[in-house]
mmCIF file of C-alpha atoms in Angstrom:
data_model
loop_
_atom_site.group_PDB
_atom_site.id
_atom_site.type_symbol
_atom_site.label_atom_id
_atom_site.label_comp_id
_atom_site.label_asym_id
_atom_site.label_seq_id
_atom_site.Cartn_x
_atom_site.Cartn_y
_atom_site.Cartn_z
ATOM 1 C CA ASP A 1 94.774 116.025 90.942
ATOM 2 C CA TYR A 2 96.288 113.793 93.597
ATOM 3 C CA LEU A 3 99.564 111.890 93.710
ATOM 4 C CA PHE A 4 100.231 109.503 96.614
ATOM 5 C CA TRP A 5 102.633 106.871 97.853
ATOM 6 C CA ARG A 6 100.714 103.696 98.682
ATOM 7 C CA LEU A 7 101.688 101.751 101.816
ATOM 8 C CA GLY A 8 99.398 98.829 102.463
ATOM 9 C CA ALA A 9 98.613 95.169 102.478
ATOM 10 C CA ASP A 10 96.506 93.027 100.161
ATOM 11 C CA GLY A 11 95.199 89.572 100.933
ATOM 12 C CA ARG A 12 93.632 86.654 99.127
ATOM 13 C CA LEU A 13 91.588 83.852 100.699
ATOM 14 C CA ARG A 14 90.379 80.855 98.671
ATOM 15 C CA ALA A 15 86.705 80.048 99.146
ATOM 16 C CA GLY A 16 86.094 76.999 96.963
ATOM 17 C CA PRO A 17 86.621 77.785 93.286
ATOM 18 C CA VAL A 18 86.658 81.567 93.872
ATOM 19 C CA ALA A 19 88.911 83.772 95.990
ATOM 20 C CA VAL A 20 87.965 86.629 98.298
ATOM 21 C CA LEU A 21 90.239 89.677 97.948
ATOM 22 C CA ALA A 22 90.767 92.442 100.513
ATOM 23 C CA GLY A 23 93.204 95.283 101.027
ATOM 24 C CA ALA A 24 93.895 98.337 103.149
ATOM 25 C CA SER A 25 96.345 101.189 102.554
ATOM 26 C CA PHE A 26 97.609 104.421 104.029
ATOM 27 C CA MET A 27 98.557 106.878 101.302
ATOM 28 C CA PRO A 28 100.770 109.858 102.224
ATOM 29 C CA ALA A 29 100.620 112.701 99.704
ATOM 30 C CA ILE A 30 103.307 113.511 97.152
ATOM 31 C CA GLN A 31 101.457 116.158 95.116
ATOM 32 C CA SER A 32 98.349 118.162 95.956
ATOM 33 C CA GLY A 33 95.576 119.524 93.801
ATOM 34 C CA GLN A 34 94.143 123.013 93.394
ATOM 35 C CA LEU A 35 92.313 122.907 96.722
ATOM 36 C CA ALA A 36 95.525 122.537 98.716
ATOM 37 C CA ASP A 37 97.155 125.404 96.783
ATOM 38 C CA ARG A 38 94.568 127.873 98.145
ATOM 39 C CA PHE A 39 95.450 127.345 101.806
ATOM 40 C CA ARG A 40 98.464 127.962 104.001
ATOM 41 C CA GLN A 41 100.450 124.978 105.350
ATOM 42 C CA THR A 42 98.193 122.332 103.857
ATOM 43 C CA SER A 43 98.777 118.740 104.853
ATOM 44 C CA PHE A 44 96.809 115.804 103.526
ATOM 45 C CA ALA A 45 96.814 112.052 103.080
ATOM 46 C CA ALA A 46 94.349 109.265 102.311
ATOM 47 C CA VAL A 47 93.243 105.829 103.431
ATOM 48 C CA GLU A 48 91.906 103.184 101.075
ATOM 49 C CA LEU A 49 89.895 99.996 101.657
ATOM 50 C CA GLY A 50 89.023 97.464 98.981
ATOM 51 C CA ALA A 51 87.305 94.107 98.648
ATOM 52 C CA GLY A 52 86.300 91.813 95.829
ATOM 53 C CA LEU A 53 86.063 88.373 94.294
ATOM 54 C CA ALA A 54 88.325 86.555 91.839
ATOM 55 C CA VAL A 55 86.904 83.831 89.595
ATOM 56 C CA PRO A 56 89.297 81.553 87.680
ATOM 57 C CA ILE A 57 88.653 81.243 83.948
ATOM 58 C CA ALA A 58 91.755 79.228 83.003
ATOM 59 C CA ARG A 59 94.876 78.069 84.866
ATOM 60 C CA ILE A 60 96.666 81.447 84.508
ATOM 61 C CA PHE A 61 93.687 83.740 83.854
ATOM 62 C CA GLU A 62 90.989 85.081 86.180
ATOM 63 C CA MET A 63 88.284 87.732 86.286
ATOM 64 C CA ARG A 64 88.062 90.052 89.282
ATOM 65 C CA ALA A 65 85.284 92.305 90.557
ATOM 66 C CA MET A 66 86.428 94.896 93.098
ATOM 67 C CA GLY A 67 84.912 97.708 95.143
ATOM 68 C CA ILE A 68 87.316 100.368 96.492
ATOM 69 C CA TYR A 69 86.674 103.228 98.920
ATOM 70 C CA THR A 70 89.198 106.072 99.255
ATOM 71 C CA ARG A 71 88.972 108.821 101.881
ATOM 72 C CA VAL A 72 91.236 111.844 101.380
ATOM 73 C CA PHE A 73 91.583 114.208 104.343
ATOM 74 C CA TYR A 74 93.077 117.690 104.484
ATOM 75 C CA ALA A 75 94.233 119.855 107.401
ATOM 76 C CA PHE A 76 94.533 123.619 106.831
ATOM 77 C CA HIS A 77 96.128 126.218 109.106
ATOM 78 C CA PRO A 78 94.535 129.584 108.236
ATOM 79 C CA GLU A 79 95.618 132.863 109.763
ATOM 80 C CA PRO A 80 93.674 136.127 110.120
ATOM 81 C CA GLY A 81 93.592 137.946 106.801
ATOM 82 C CA ASP A 82 93.734 134.834 104.592
ATOM 83 C CA ILE A 83 91.369 134.927 101.619
ATOM 84 C CA TYR A 84 90.241 131.340 102.173
ATOM 85 C CA VAL A 85 89.549 130.049 105.672
ATOM 86 C CA ALA A 86 88.832 126.403 106.573
ATOM 87 C CA GLY A 87 90.076 123.970 109.182
ATOM 88 C CA GLY A 88 89.970 120.912 106.941
ATOM 89 C CA ALA A 89 88.222 119.041 104.165
ATOM 90 C CA LEU A 90 87.300 115.490 103.142
ATOM 91 C CA ASP A 91 86.948 113.790 99.766
ATOM 92 C CA HIS A 92 85.234 110.413 99.428
ATOM 93 C CA ILE A 93 85.872 108.358 96.296
ATOM 94 C CA ILE A 94 84.018 105.101 95.631
ATOM 95 C CA ARG A 95 84.830 103.055 92.555
ATOM 96 C CA ALA A 96 84.045 99.647 91.093
ATOM 97 C CA GLN A 97 86.405 97.687 88.862
ATOM 98 C CA ILE A 98 86.092 94.629 86.664
ATOM 99 C CA LEU A 99 89.529 93.287 85.788
ATOM 100 C CA ALA A 100 90.888 90.569 83.540
ATOM 101 C CA THR A 101 94.041 89.252 85.241
ATOM 102 C CA LEU A 102 96.849 87.190 83.757
ATOM 103 C CA MET A 103 98.833 85.414 86.496
ATOM 104 C CA LEU A 104 102.371 84.563 85.477
#
């Protein structure tokens, strides 16, 4: 389980009747999962990149297709005698979304 703050920027560029969407974020950690609990002085954060297309259906309604890549990185500081020993870890999360969006 992860819980992050999200600090980033999202952009939208019209390309004819559709729009190209893009975003990038740095996500400092608020709450860690079970992996972080096993190590001493764990620090971690994530970066996220996303891109997609938005297609208008009506004046205030559009459909969006998005691809999002999240990379979570950990730094551990083990000491001699610790049960678990590692210098760091990475998680890669790739997801696709199809969204119906109402623009008010």
